[in-house]
Amino acid sequence: MMQRLSAAVRAIGPVRTAFLASLLLSLIAVQGHLVNRDGIFYLETAQIIAESGLAEGLRTGAWGVLPALIALMSAVTPFGFEAAAHILDALFLAGACALLVAMVRHRAPEAAWAACLLVLAMPAYNQYRHEILREYGFWFFCMLAVWLVMRWQEAPRWREAIACQLALGMAALFRLEAVAFYPALMLWQGFAAPPGQRLRRALILGSLPLACAALAGVLIGSGLVALPNRVGYYLDAANPLRTFQILNEAGSRMSDLVFQYKYSREEAGYILFFGLLSVIPVKFLKMSGVFVVPLAYAFIARPAREVLARWQPLPWAILAYLLVLAAFVMHEFFLVGRYVSMLNLLALPVAAVGAVLLMQRFPRWKALMVAMALLTMAANVVSLTPKKMHIVEAGRWLAENVADRSQVCLANSRIAYYAGWRSAGIVFEGAAFDRVLDGGRCSWVAMEAKRKEYPDDWLKHKQLLEVRRFKNAGGDAVIIARREAAGQPFPSH
């Protein structure tokens, strides 16, 4: 039986196996999970697009390409918005996995099956399979661009060059960081192309973005088009002078509050600078999991120059994305794990070759390595934590018992989503939740409480009376309360 299964898988090939297995893993991952908060925003925007048109959806939320695709797929298929979103994300991620394996099969055929295993098990992006995110489209089109530019490297034709640039343009519609790969490809050719052709090839790979930048400069400079707020934010984050100003201001505040000695205070800016930069490698290593071992071994077993030369232009892409992450973490002082996932994707071909070298060097450990990869693969998509169905129950209870949603204040957009309400105007996070309660606007309140939190005193202080409490198996709860008002009967339990 196992021999037949193995033969069937080998007949399919590593690329198609990666695609099909990725779809299966996504199907497993979404079982029993609630929609993530970012996903709720995209689904609400998709609903606005379906009801009021694309212009209204773009006005409501930035980066409307994913909501627009969700709305389109829901319109032409029998699937609802949530199912359409999961299908789109699953297809994008499966495509990215297949493209990575295709790259490895092309340049290192001996590592193709190792790449198939690693691409399905790497925690950096596989652990997000149950979430609705725009990163999936960003990852897919970036991998498509890399695959196309590798083909262009072997046969420099305009067709592949234009297709590569268009793919990066599509990736930028999901996340604008994809624009950083344009100068990376141009610099790669500026150094790696044969003498006498470097400038020409660099301009070929940058023809579309240079033309678009020139046109945008004319339109914005003449005042015909206003600079989009999101683009302005990215330009501000990429401004080194602005970054140094932010670091100096934050370093001054930190030195006054944290450091006791003047010598430490003088170095506060440097401590903050290098401390923030250290977040990037720490996140990368954490997201790599056990696969950091084959990644490191690839550089131990072979000279670094040989390893990097084999996978051009991936090293240039990694360098460009490192600069993007550095600019972001300096500007915002935080870094979400999935932002680093692109680094893991770009480094995966090297890790796959490292895994093959490890298996050749230690053949007795091969079964253990494969077992660890399969175990990690399962851990990415199977969650043993208690399900959060209490949020669904609380949302449905509110929908059945509260007629006027404008009188409700929620601390979690998931509660609004499962009540069938849009979160705008009723969901408040952090300090905003306390402020709106103190303003006396809310007649009904729904909030989450962790297992060891006891918000009874807080409810009393806010003059709220608990009506219902929904708990899950882990002890986490959603508390529904309302203002104390005489003569207003509470809904029955």
CSV table of C-alpha atoms in Angstrom, one decimal:
chain,number,residue,atom,x,y,z
A,1,MET,CA,0.0,0.0,0.0
A,2,MET,CA,2.7,2.5,1.0
A,3,GLN,CA,4.7,1.5,-2.1
A,4,ARG,CA,1.8,2.3,-4.4
A,5,LEU,CA,1.2,5.6,-2.6
A,6,SER,CA,4.8,6.5,-3.0
A,7,ALA,CA,4.8,5.6,-6.7
A,8,ALA,CA,1.7,7.6,-7.2
A,9,VAL,CA,3.2,10.7,-5.5
A,10,ARG,CA,6.4,10.4,-7.6
A,11,ALA,CA,4.4,10.1,-10.8
A,12,ILE,CA,2.6,13.4,-9.9
A,13,GLY,CA,5.9,15.1,-9.4
A,14,PRO,CA,7.1,17.5,-6.6
A,15,VAL,CA,5.6,20.6,-8.1
A,16,ARG,CA,2.1,19.3,-8.4
A,17,THR,CA,2.4,17.5,-5.1
A,18,ALA,CA,3.3,20.7,-3.4
A,19,PHE,CA,0.3,22.5,-5.0
A,20,LEU,CA,-2.3,19.7,-4.1
A,21,ALA,CA,-0.9,19.0,-0.7
A,22,SER,CA,-0.9,22.8,0.1
A,23,LEU,CA,-4.6,22.9,-0.8
A,24,LEU,CA,-5.3,20.0,1.5
A,25,LEU,CA,-3.4,21.6,4.4
A,26,SER,CA,-5.4,24.8,4.0
A,27,LEU,CA,-8.6,22.8,4.1
A,28,ILE,CA,-7.5,21.1,7.3
A,29,ALA,CA,-6.3,24.4,8.8
A,30,VAL,CA,-9.6,26.3,8.5
A,31,GLN,CA,-11.6,23.7,10.3
A,32,GLY,CA,-12.8,25.0,13.7
A,33,HIS,CA,-11.1,28.4,13.4
A,34,LEU,CA,-12.8,31.7,13.6
A,35,VAL,CA,-12.2,34.5,11.2
A,36,ASN,CA,-9.2,36.7,12.2
A,37,ARG,CA,-9.6,40.4,12.7
A,38,ASP,CA,-7.8,41.5,9.6
A,39,GLY,CA,-9.9,39.0,7.7
A,40,ILE,CA,-13.1,40.6,9.1
A,41,PHE,CA,-12.0,43.9,7.7
A,42,TYR,CA,-11.5,42.4,4.2
A,43,LEU,CA,-14.8,40.6,4.3
A,44,GLU,CA,-16.7,43.8,5.4
A,45,THR,CA,-14.9,45.7,2.6
A,46,ALA,CA,-15.9,43.0,0.1
A,47,GLN,CA,-19.5,43.3,1.2
A,48,ILE,CA,-19.4,47.1,0.7
A,49,ILE,CA,-17.9,46.5,-2.8
A,50,ALA,CA,-20.6,44.0,-3.6
A,51,GLU,CA,-23.4,46.4,-2.4
A,52,SER,CA,-22.1,49.8,-3.3
A,53,GLY,CA,-19.4,49.4,-5.9
A,54,LEU,CA,-15.6,49.3,-6.0
A,55,ALA,CA,-15.2,53.1,-5.5
A,56,GLU,CA,-17.1,53.0,-2.2
A,57,GLY,CA,-15.1,50.0,-1.1
A,58,LEU,CA,-11.8,51.7,-1.9
A,59,ARG,CA,-12.9,54.8,0.0
A,60,THR,CA,-13.8,52.7,3.0
A,61,GLY,CA,-10.6,50.6,3.2
A,62,ALA,CA,-7.1,50.8,1.8
A,63,TRP,CA,-5.6,48.1,-0.5
A,64,GLY,CA,-8.9,46.9,-1.8
A,65,VAL,CA,-7.6,44.3,-4.3
A,66,LEU,CA,-8.2,41.4,-2.0
A,67,PRO,CA,-11.7,42.5,-1.0
A,68,ALA,CA,-12.5,43.2,-4.7
A,69,LEU,CA,-11.3,39.6,-5.6
A,70,ILE,CA,-13.4,38.2,-2.8
A,71,ALA,CA,-16.5,40.1,-3.9
A,72,LEU,CA,-15.9,39.0,-7.5
A,73,MET,CA,-15.5,35.4,-6.7
A,74,SER,CA,-18.5,35.4,-4.4
A,75,ALA,CA,-20.5,37.0,-7.3
A,76,VAL,CA,-19.6,34.4,-9.9
A,77,THR,CA,-19.6,31.3,-7.6
A,78,PRO,CA,-22.1,30.0,-5.1
A,79,PHE,CA,-19.7,30.7,-2.2
A,80,GLY,CA,-20.2,33.3,0.4
A,81,PHE,CA,-17.6,36.0,1.2
A,82,GLU,CA,-15.8,33.9,3.9
A,83,ALA,CA,-15.5,30.8,1.8
A,84,ALA,CA,-14.4,32.7,-1.3
A,85,ALA,CA,-11.7,34.4,0.8
A,86,HIS,CA,-10.4,31.1,2.1
A,87,ILE,CA,-10.4,29.6,-1.4
A,88,LEU,CA,-8.5,32.5,-2.9
A,89,ASP,CA,-5.9,32.5,-0.1
A,90,ALA,CA,-5.5,28.7,-0.4
A,91,LEU,CA,-4.9,29.0,-4.2
A,92,PHE,CA,-2.4,31.8,-3.8
A,93,LEU,CA,-0.4,29.9,-1.1
A,94,ALA,CA,-0.5,26.7,-3.1
A,95,GLY,CA,0.7,28.6,-6.1
A,96,ALA,CA,3.6,30.1,-4.2
A,97,CYS,CA,4.6,26.7,-2.8
A,98,ALA,CA,4.5,25.1,-6.3
A,99,LEU,CA,6.6,28.0,-7.7
A,100,LEU,CA,9.3,27.6,-5.0
A,101,VAL,CA,9.5,23.9,-5.7
A,102,ALA,CA,9.7,24.6,-9.5
A,103,MET,CA,12.7,26.9,-8.8
A,104,VAL,CA,14.5,24.3,-6.8
A,105,ARG,CA,13.8,21.5,-9.4
A,106,HIS,CA,15.2,23.8,-12.1
A,107,ARG,CA,18.4,24.7,-10.4
A,108,ALA,CA,19.0,21.9,-8.0
A,109,PRO,CA,16.9,18.8,-9.2
A,110,GLU,CA,18.3,16.6,-6.5
A,111,ALA,CA,16.6,18.8,-3.9
A,112,ALA,CA,13.2,19.0,-5.5
A,113,TRP,CA,11.5,16.6,-3.1
A,114,ALA,CA,13.2,18.1,-0.1
A,115,ALA,CA,11.9,21.5,-1.2
A,116,CYS,CA,8.4,20.0,-1.5
A,117,LEU,CA,8.6,18.8,2.1
A,118,LEU,CA,10.1,21.9,3.5
A,119,VAL,CA,7.8,24.3,1.7
A,120,LEU,CA,4.8,22.6,3.2
A,121,ALA,CA,6.2,22.5,6.7
A,122,MET,CA,8.1,25.8,7.2
A,123,PRO,CA,6.2,27.5,10.1
A,124,ALA,CA,6.8,31.0,8.8
A,125,TYR,CA,3.8,31.1,6.5
A,126,ASN,CA,2.1,27.7,7.0
A,127,GLN,CA,1.0,28.6,10.5
A,128,TYR,CA,-1.3,31.3,9.0
A,129,ARG,CA,-3.2,29.0,6.7
A,130,HIS,CA,-6.4,29.5,8.7
A,131,GLU,CA,-6.3,33.3,8.5
A,132,ILE,CA,-7.6,35.6,5.7
A,133,LEU,CA,-4.7,37.8,4.8
A,134,ARG,CA,-3.5,39.8,1.8
A,135,GLU,CA,0.0,38.4,2.3
A,136,TYR,CA,-0.9,35.3,0.3
A,137,GLY,CA,-1.3,37.3,-2.9
A,138,PHE,CA,1.9,39.2,-2.1
A,139,TRP,CA,3.8,36.0,-1.6
A,140,PHE,CA,2.4,34.3,-4.8
A,141,PHE,CA,3.1,37.2,-7.2
A,142,CYS,CA,6.6,37.8,-5.7
A,143,MET,CA,7.4,34.1,-6.2
A,144,LEU,CA,6.0,34.3,-9.7
A,145,ALA,CA,8.2,37.3,-10.5
A,146,VAL,CA,11.3,35.5,-9.2
A,147,TRP,CA,10.5,32.4,-11.3
A,148,LEU,CA,10.0,34.6,-14.4
A,149,VAL,CA,13.2,36.5,-13.9
A,150,MET,CA,15.1,33.2,-13.5
A,151,ARG,CA,13.8,32.2,-16.9
A,152,TRP,CA,14.7,35.6,-18.3
A,153,GLN,CA,18.2,35.1,-17.0
A,154,GLU,CA,18.7,32.1,-19.2
A,155,ALA,CA,17.1,33.7,-22.3
A,156,PRO,CA,16.9,37.5,-21.9
A,157,ARG,CA,13.7,38.3,-23.8
A,158,TRP,CA,11.3,41.2,-23.4
A,159,ARG,CA,8.4,38.8,-22.8
A,160,GLU,CA,9.7,37.4,-19.5
A,161,ALA,CA,11.1,40.8,-18.5
A,162,ILE,CA,7.7,42.5,-18.9
A,163,ALA,CA,5.9,39.6,-17.3
A,164,CYS,CA,8.2,39.7,-14.3
A,165,GLN,CA,7.6,43.4,-13.8
A,166,LEU,CA,3.8,43.0,-14.1
A,167,ALA,CA,3.9,40.2,-11.5
A,168,LEU,CA,5.7,42.5,-9.1
A,169,GLY,CA,3.1,45.2,-9.8
A,170,MET,CA,0.4,42.7,-8.9
A,171,ALA,CA,2.2,41.9,-5.7
A,172,ALA,CA,2.4,45.6,-4.9
A,173,LEU,CA,-1.4,45.8,-5.1
A,174,PHE,CA,-1.4,43.4,-2.1
A,175,ARG,CA,1.6,44.9,-0.2
A,176,LEU,CA,3.5,47.9,-1.5
A,177,GLU,CA,6.7,46.5,-0.1
A,178,ALA,CA,7.0,44.5,-3.4
A,179,VAL,CA,8.2,47.7,-5.1
A,180,ALA,CA,11.5,47.2,-3.3
A,181,PHE,CA,12.2,44.2,-5.5
A,182,TYR,CA,12.4,46.4,-8.6
A,183,PRO,CA,15.7,48.2,-7.6
A,184,ALA,CA,17.0,44.8,-6.3
A,185,LEU,CA,16.6,43.2,-9.7
A,186,MET,CA,18.2,46.2,-11.4
A,187,LEU,CA,21.2,46.2,-9.0
A,188,TRP,CA,21.5,42.5,-9.6
A,189,GLN,CA,21.9,43.0,-13.3
A,190,GLY,CA,24.1,46.0,-12.7
A,191,PHE,CA,26.6,43.8,-11.0
A,192,ALA,CA,26.0,40.3,-12.5
A,193,ALA,CA,25.3,41.0,-16.2
A,194,PRO,CA,28.2,40.6,-18.7
A,195,PRO,CA,30.3,43.7,-19.2
A,196,GLY,CA,28.9,46.0,-21.8
A,197,GLN,CA,25.3,44.8,-21.1
A,198,ARG,CA,24.8,45.8,-17.5
A,199,LEU,CA,23.1,49.1,-18.0
A,200,ARG,CA,20.9,47.8,-20.8
A,201,ARG,CA,19.8,44.8,-18.8
A,202,ALA,CA,19.2,46.8,-15.6
A,203,LEU,CA,17.0,49.2,-17.6
A,204,ILE,CA,15.1,46.4,-19.2
A,205,LEU,CA,14.2,45.0,-15.8
A,206,GLY,CA,13.2,48.4,-14.5
A,207,SER,CA,11.5,49.8,-17.6
A,208,LEU,CA,7.9,49.6,-16.3
A,209,PRO,CA,8.6,51.0,-12.8
A,210,LEU,CA,10.8,53.8,-14.1
A,211,ALA,CA,8.1,54.7,-16.6
A,212,CYS,CA,5.4,54.6,-14.0
A,213,ALA,CA,7.5,56.6,-11.5
A,214,ALA,CA,8.1,59.3,-14.2
A,215,LEU,CA,4.4,59.5,-15.0
A,216,ALA,CA,3.4,59.6,-11.3
A,217,GLY,CA,6.0,62.4,-10.7
A,218,VAL,CA,4.5,64.5,-13.5
A,219,LEU,CA,0.9,64.0,-12.4
A,220,ILE,CA,1.6,64.6,-8.7
A,221,GLY,CA,4.0,67.5,-9.3
A,222,SER,CA,1.5,69.2,-11.5
A,223,GLY,CA,-1.2,68.8,-8.9
A,224,LEU,CA,-3.5,66.7,-11.1
A,225,VAL,CA,-3.2,63.8,-8.8
A,226,ALA,CA,-2.8,63.8,-5.0
A,227,LEU,CA,-0.2,61.6,-3.4
A,228,PRO,CA,-2.1,58.6,-1.8
A,229,ASN,CA,-1.9,58.6,2.0
A,230,ARG,CA,-0.5,55.1,2.1
A,231,VAL,CA,2.3,55.9,-0.4
A,232,GLY,CA,3.1,59.0,1.7
A,233,TYR,CA,3.4,56.8,4.8
A,234,TYR,CA,5.8,54.4,3.0
A,235,LEU,CA,7.9,57.3,1.8
A,236,ASP,CA,8.0,58.8,5.3
A,237,ALA,CA,9.1,55.4,6.7
A,238,ALA,CA,11.9,55.1,4.1
A,239,ASN,CA,13.2,58.6,4.9
A,240,PRO,CA,16.5,58.0,6.8
A,241,LEU,CA,16.4,61.6,8.2
A,242,ARG,CA,12.9,61.1,9.6
A,243,THR,CA,14.1,57.7,11.1
A,244,PHE,CA,17.0,59.3,12.9
A,245,GLN,CA,14.7,62.0,14.3
A,246,ILE,CA,12.3,59.3,15.6
A,247,LEU,CA,15.1,57.3,17.1
A,248,ASN,CA,16.6,60.4,18.8
A,249,GLU,CA,13.3,61.4,20.3
A,250,ALA,CA,12.6,57.9,21.5
A,251,GLY,CA,16.1,57.5,22.8
A,252,SER,CA,15.8,60.7,24.8
A,253,ARG,CA,12.6,59.6,26.4
A,254,MET,CA,14.0,56.1,27.1
A,255,SER,CA,17.2,57.5,28.7
A,256,ASP,CA,15.2,59.6,31.1
A,257,LEU,CA,12.9,56.7,32.1
A,258,VAL,CA,15.1,53.6,32.0
A,259,PHE,CA,18.8,54.4,32.4
A,260,GLN,CA,20.3,55.5,35.7
A,261,TYR,CA,23.8,56.4,34.6
A,262,LYS,CA,24.8,59.1,32.2
A,263,TYR,CA,27.0,56.7,30.2
A,264,SER,CA,24.0,54.6,29.4
A,265,ARG,CA,22.0,57.7,28.6
A,266,GLU,CA,24.5,58.8,26.0
A,267,GLU,CA,24.2,55.5,24.2
A,268,ALA,CA,20.4,55.2,24.4
A,269,GLY,CA,20.0,55.9,20.7
A,270,TYR,CA,22.5,53.2,19.7
A,271,ILE,CA,20.9,50.7,22.2
A,272,LEU,CA,17.5,51.4,20.7
A,273,PHE,CA,18.8,51.2,17.1
A,274,PHE,CA,20.5,47.9,17.4
A,275,GLY,CA,17.9,46.5,19.7
A,276,LEU,CA,15.2,47.1,17.1
A,277,LEU,CA,17.3,45.7,14.3
A,278,SER,CA,17.8,42.5,16.4
A,279,VAL,CA,14.1,41.8,16.2
A,280,ILE,CA,14.4,40.9,12.5
A,281,PRO,CA,16.9,37.9,12.9
A,282,VAL,CA,15.1,36.8,16.1
A,283,LYS,CA,11.8,36.6,14.2
A,284,PHE,CA,13.4,35.0,11.2
A,285,LEU,CA,15.0,32.2,13.4
A,286,LYS,CA,11.8,31.7,15.3
A,287,MET,CA,9.7,31.4,12.1
A,288,SER,CA,12.2,29.0,10.6
A,289,GLY,CA,11.8,26.5,13.4
A,290,VAL,CA,13.9,23.3,13.1
A,291,PHE,CA,14.6,24.2,9.4
A,292,VAL,CA,17.2,26.7,10.5
A,293,VAL,CA,19.5,23.7,10.8
A,294,PRO,CA,19.5,22.7,7.1
A,295,LEU,CA,19.7,26.4,6.2
A,296,ALA,CA,22.8,26.9,8.2
A,297,TYR,CA,24.3,23.6,7.0
A,298,ALA,CA,24.0,24.7,3.4
A,299,PHE,CA,26.6,27.4,4.2
A,300,ILE,CA,28.8,25.0,6.3
A,301,ALA,CA,29.0,22.3,3.6
A,302,ARG,CA,29.6,24.7,0.7
A,303,PRO,CA,31.4,28.1,0.4
A,304,ALA,CA,29.0,31.0,0.9
A,305,ARG,CA,29.9,32.6,-2.5
A,306,GLU,CA,28.9,29.3,-4.3
A,307,VAL,CA,25.6,29.0,-2.4
A,308,LEU,CA,24.6,32.6,-3.2
A,309,ALA,CA,25.7,32.5,-6.8
A,310,ARG,CA,23.6,29.4,-7.4
A,311,TRP,CA,20.4,31.1,-6.4
A,312,GLN,CA,20.7,34.6,-7.9
A,313,PRO,CA,18.7,36.9,-7.7
A,314,LEU,CA,17.4,35.6,-4.4
A,315,PRO,CA,20.2,37.2,-2.3
A,316,TRP,CA,19.5,40.6,-3.8
A,317,ALA,CA,15.8,40.2,-3.0
A,318,ILE,CA,16.6,39.2,0.6
A,319,LEU,CA,18.8,42.3,1.0
A,320,ALA,CA,16.1,44.5,-0.4
A,321,TYR,CA,13.5,43.0,1.9
A,322,LEU,CA,15.8,43.3,4.9
A,323,LEU,CA,16.0,47.0,4.3
A,324,VAL,CA,12.2,47.2,4.1
A,325,LEU,CA,11.9,45.4,7.4
A,326,ALA,CA,14.5,47.6,9.0
A,327,ALA,CA,12.7,50.8,7.8
A,328,PHE,CA,9.4,49.5,9.2
A,329,VAL,CA,10.7,48.4,12.6
A,330,MET,CA,12.5,51.8,13.0
A,331,HIS,CA,9.4,53.7,12.1
A,332,GLU,CA,6.8,51.7,14.1
A,333,PHE,CA,8.9,50.0,16.8
A,334,PHE,CA,7.3,46.6,16.3
A,335,LEU,CA,7.4,43.8,13.8
A,336,VAL,CA,4.7,41.2,13.2
A,337,GLY,CA,5.9,37.7,12.5
A,338,ARG,CA,4.2,37.3,9.2
A,339,TYR,CA,6.0,40.4,7.8
A,340,VAL,CA,9.2,38.4,8.1
A,341,SER,CA,7.8,35.4,6.3
A,342,MET,CA,8.9,36.6,2.9
A,343,LEU,CA,12.5,36.2,4.1
A,344,ASN,CA,11.8,32.5,4.9
A,345,LEU,CA,10.2,32.0,1.5
A,346,LEU,CA,13.2,33.5,-0.3
A,347,ALA,CA,15.6,31.4,1.8
A,348,LEU,CA,13.8,28.1,1.3
A,349,PRO,CA,15.7,26.9,-1.8
A,350,VAL,CA,18.9,27.2,0.2
A,351,ALA,CA,17.3,25.3,3.1
A,352,ALA,CA,16.2,22.5,0.7
A,353,VAL,CA,19.7,22.0,-0.6
A,354,GLY,CA,21.0,22.0,3.0
A,355,ALA,CA,18.5,19.3,3.9
A,356,VAL,CA,19.7,17.1,1.1
A,357,LEU,CA,23.3,17.7,2.1
A,358,LEU,CA,22.5,16.8,5.7
A,359,MET,CA,20.8,13.6,4.6
A,360,GLN,CA,23.8,12.6,2.5
A,361,ARG,CA,26.2,13.4,5.3
A,362,PHE,CA,24.0,11.6,8.0
A,363,PRO,CA,22.0,9.0,6.1
A,364,ARG,CA,20.9,7.3,9.3
A,365,TRP,CA,19.1,10.4,10.4
A,366,LYS,CA,17.1,10.7,7.2
A,367,ALA,CA,14.0,9.1,8.6
A,368,LEU,CA,14.2,11.3,11.7
A,369,MET,CA,14.5,14.4,9.6
A,370,VAL,CA,11.5,13.5,7.5
A,371,ALA,CA,9.5,12.7,10.6
A,372,MET,CA,10.3,16.0,12.2
A,373,ALA,CA,9.3,17.8,9.1
A,374,LEU,CA,6.0,15.9,8.9
A,375,LEU,CA,5.3,16.6,12.6
A,376,THR,CA,6.0,20.3,12.1
A,377,MET,CA,3.7,20.3,9.1
A,378,ALA,CA,0.9,18.8,11.2
A,379,ALA,CA,1.5,21.2,14.1
A,380,ASN,CA,1.1,24.2,11.7
A,381,VAL,CA,-2.5,23.2,10.7
A,382,VAL,CA,-3.8,21.3,13.7
A,383,SER,CA,-4.5,23.3,16.8
A,384,LEU,CA,-5.0,21.6,20.2
A,385,THR,CA,-6.0,24.8,22.0
A,386,PRO,CA,-9.6,25.1,23.1
A,387,LYS,CA,-11.9,26.4,20.3
A,388,LYS,CA,-13.3,29.9,20.6
A,389,MET,CA,-16.9,29.0,19.8
A,390,HIS,CA,-18.0,31.1,22.8
A,391,ILE,CA,-17.4,34.2,20.6
A,392,VAL,CA,-19.7,32.8,18.0
A,393,GLU,CA,-22.4,32.1,20.7
A,394,ALA,CA,-22.1,35.5,22.1
A,395,GLY,CA,-22.4,37.2,18.7
A,396,ARG,CA,-25.5,35.1,17.9
A,397,TRP,CA,-27.1,35.9,21.2
A,398,LEU,CA,-26.6,39.6,20.6
A,399,ALA,CA,-28.2,39.4,17.2
A,400,GLU,CA,-31.2,37.6,18.6
A,401,ASN,CA,-31.7,39.8,21.7
A,402,VAL,CA,-30.5,43.3,20.9
A,403,ALA,CA,-32.5,45.1,18.2
A,404,ASP,CA,-30.6,48.4,18.0
A,405,ARG,CA,-26.9,47.8,17.2
A,406,SER,CA,-26.1,51.5,17.6
A,407,GLN,CA,-26.5,51.0,21.4
A,408,VAL,CA,-23.9,48.3,21.5
A,409,CYS,CA,-20.2,48.8,22.3
A,410,LEU,CA,-17.8,45.8,21.5
A,411,ALA,CA,-14.2,45.3,22.3
A,412,ASN,CA,-13.7,42.6,19.6
A,413,SER,CA,-14.7,42.8,15.9
A,414,ARG,CA,-15.2,39.0,15.9
A,415,ILE,CA,-18.2,39.4,18.1
A,416,ALA,CA,-19.7,41.9,15.7
A,417,TYR,CA,-19.0,39.7,12.7
A,418,TYR,CA,-20.7,36.7,14.2
A,419,ALA,CA,-23.7,38.9,15.2
A,420,GLY,CA,-24.0,39.8,11.5
A,421,TRP,CA,-23.1,43.4,12.2
A,422,ARG,CA,-20.4,45.6,10.6
A,423,SER,CA,-17.8,46.7,13.1
A,424,ALA,CA,-17.8,50.4,12.1
A,425,GLY,CA,-19.1,52.6,14.9
A,426,ILE,CA,-19.6,49.8,17.4
A,427,VAL,CA,-16.1,48.2,17.9
A,428,PHE,CA,-13.5,50.0,20.0
A,429,GLU,CA,-10.1,48.8,21.0
A,430,GLY,CA,-7.8,49.7,23.9
A,431,ALA,CA,-8.3,53.1,25.5
A,432,ALA,CA,-11.1,54.0,23.1
A,433,PHE,CA,-13.3,51.3,24.6
A,434,ASP,CA,-13.0,52.9,28.1
A,435,ARG,CA,-13.6,56.4,26.7
A,436,VAL,CA,-16.8,55.5,24.8
A,437,LEU,CA,-18.1,53.7,27.9
A,438,ASP,CA,-17.3,56.8,30.1
A,439,GLY,CA,-19.2,58.9,27.6
A,440,GLY,CA,-22.4,57.0,28.4
A,441,ARG,CA,-23.3,56.1,24.9
A,442,CYS,CA,-23.5,52.4,25.2
A,443,SER,CA,-26.5,50.5,26.6
A,444,TRP,CA,-25.0,47.1,25.8
A,445,VAL,CA,-21.4,46.0,26.2
A,446,ALA,CA,-19.7,42.8,25.1
A,447,MET,CA,-16.0,42.1,26.0
A,448,GLU,CA,-13.6,39.2,26.2
A,449,ALA,CA,-12.1,38.1,29.5
A,450,LYS,CA,-9.2,35.6,29.8
A,451,ARG,CA,-9.3,32.7,32.2
A,452,LYS,CA,-7.5,34.4,35.0
A,453,GLU,CA,-9.2,37.8,34.6
A,454,TYR,CA,-12.0,38.8,37.0
A,455,PRO,CA,-13.7,42.0,35.6
A,456,ASP,CA,-16.5,42.1,38.2
A,457,ASP,CA,-15.1,45.2,39.9
A,458,TRP,CA,-14.5,46.9,36.5
A,459,LEU,CA,-18.2,46.2,35.5
A,460,LYS,CA,-19.4,47.7,38.8
A,461,HIS,CA,-17.2,50.7,38.4
A,462,LYS,CA,-18.6,51.3,34.9
A,463,GLN,CA,-22.2,50.8,36.3
A,464,LEU,CA,-22.7,47.7,34.1
A,465,LEU,CA,-24.7,44.7,35.1
A,466,GLU,CA,-23.7,41.3,33.6
A,467,VAL,CA,-26.4,39.6,31.6
A,468,ARG,CA,-24.7,36.6,30.0
A,469,ARG,CA,-21.3,35.0,30.1
A,470,PHE,CA,-20.2,32.5,27.4
A,471,LYS,CA,-17.2,30.3,28.2
A,472,ASN,CA,-15.1,27.9,26.3
A,473,ALA,CA,-13.3,24.8,27.5
A,474,GLY,CA,-10.2,26.8,28.4
A,475,GLY,CA,-12.0,29.2,30.7
A,476,ASP,CA,-11.9,32.2,28.4
A,477,ALA,CA,-15.2,34.1,28.3
A,478,VAL,CA,-17.2,36.7,26.5
A,479,ILE,CA,-19.2,38.9,29.0
A,480,ILE,CA,-22.3,40.6,27.8
A,481,ALA,CA,-23.5,43.4,30.1
A,482,ARG,CA,-25.8,46.4,30.0
A,483,ARG,CA,-26.4,49.7,31.8
A,484,GLU,CA,-28.3,49.4,35.0
A,485,ALA,CA,-31.8,50.8,34.3
A,486,ALA,CA,-34.9,50.3,36.3
A,487,GLY,CA,-38.0,48.9,34.5
A,488,GLN,CA,-36.1,47.4,31.6
A,489,PRO,CA,-36.3,43.6,31.8
A,490,PHE,CA,-33.3,41.6,30.7
A,491,PRO,CA,-33.6,38.9,28.0
A,492,SER,CA,-34.1,35.5,29.5
A,493,HIS,CA,-31.1,33.1,29.7
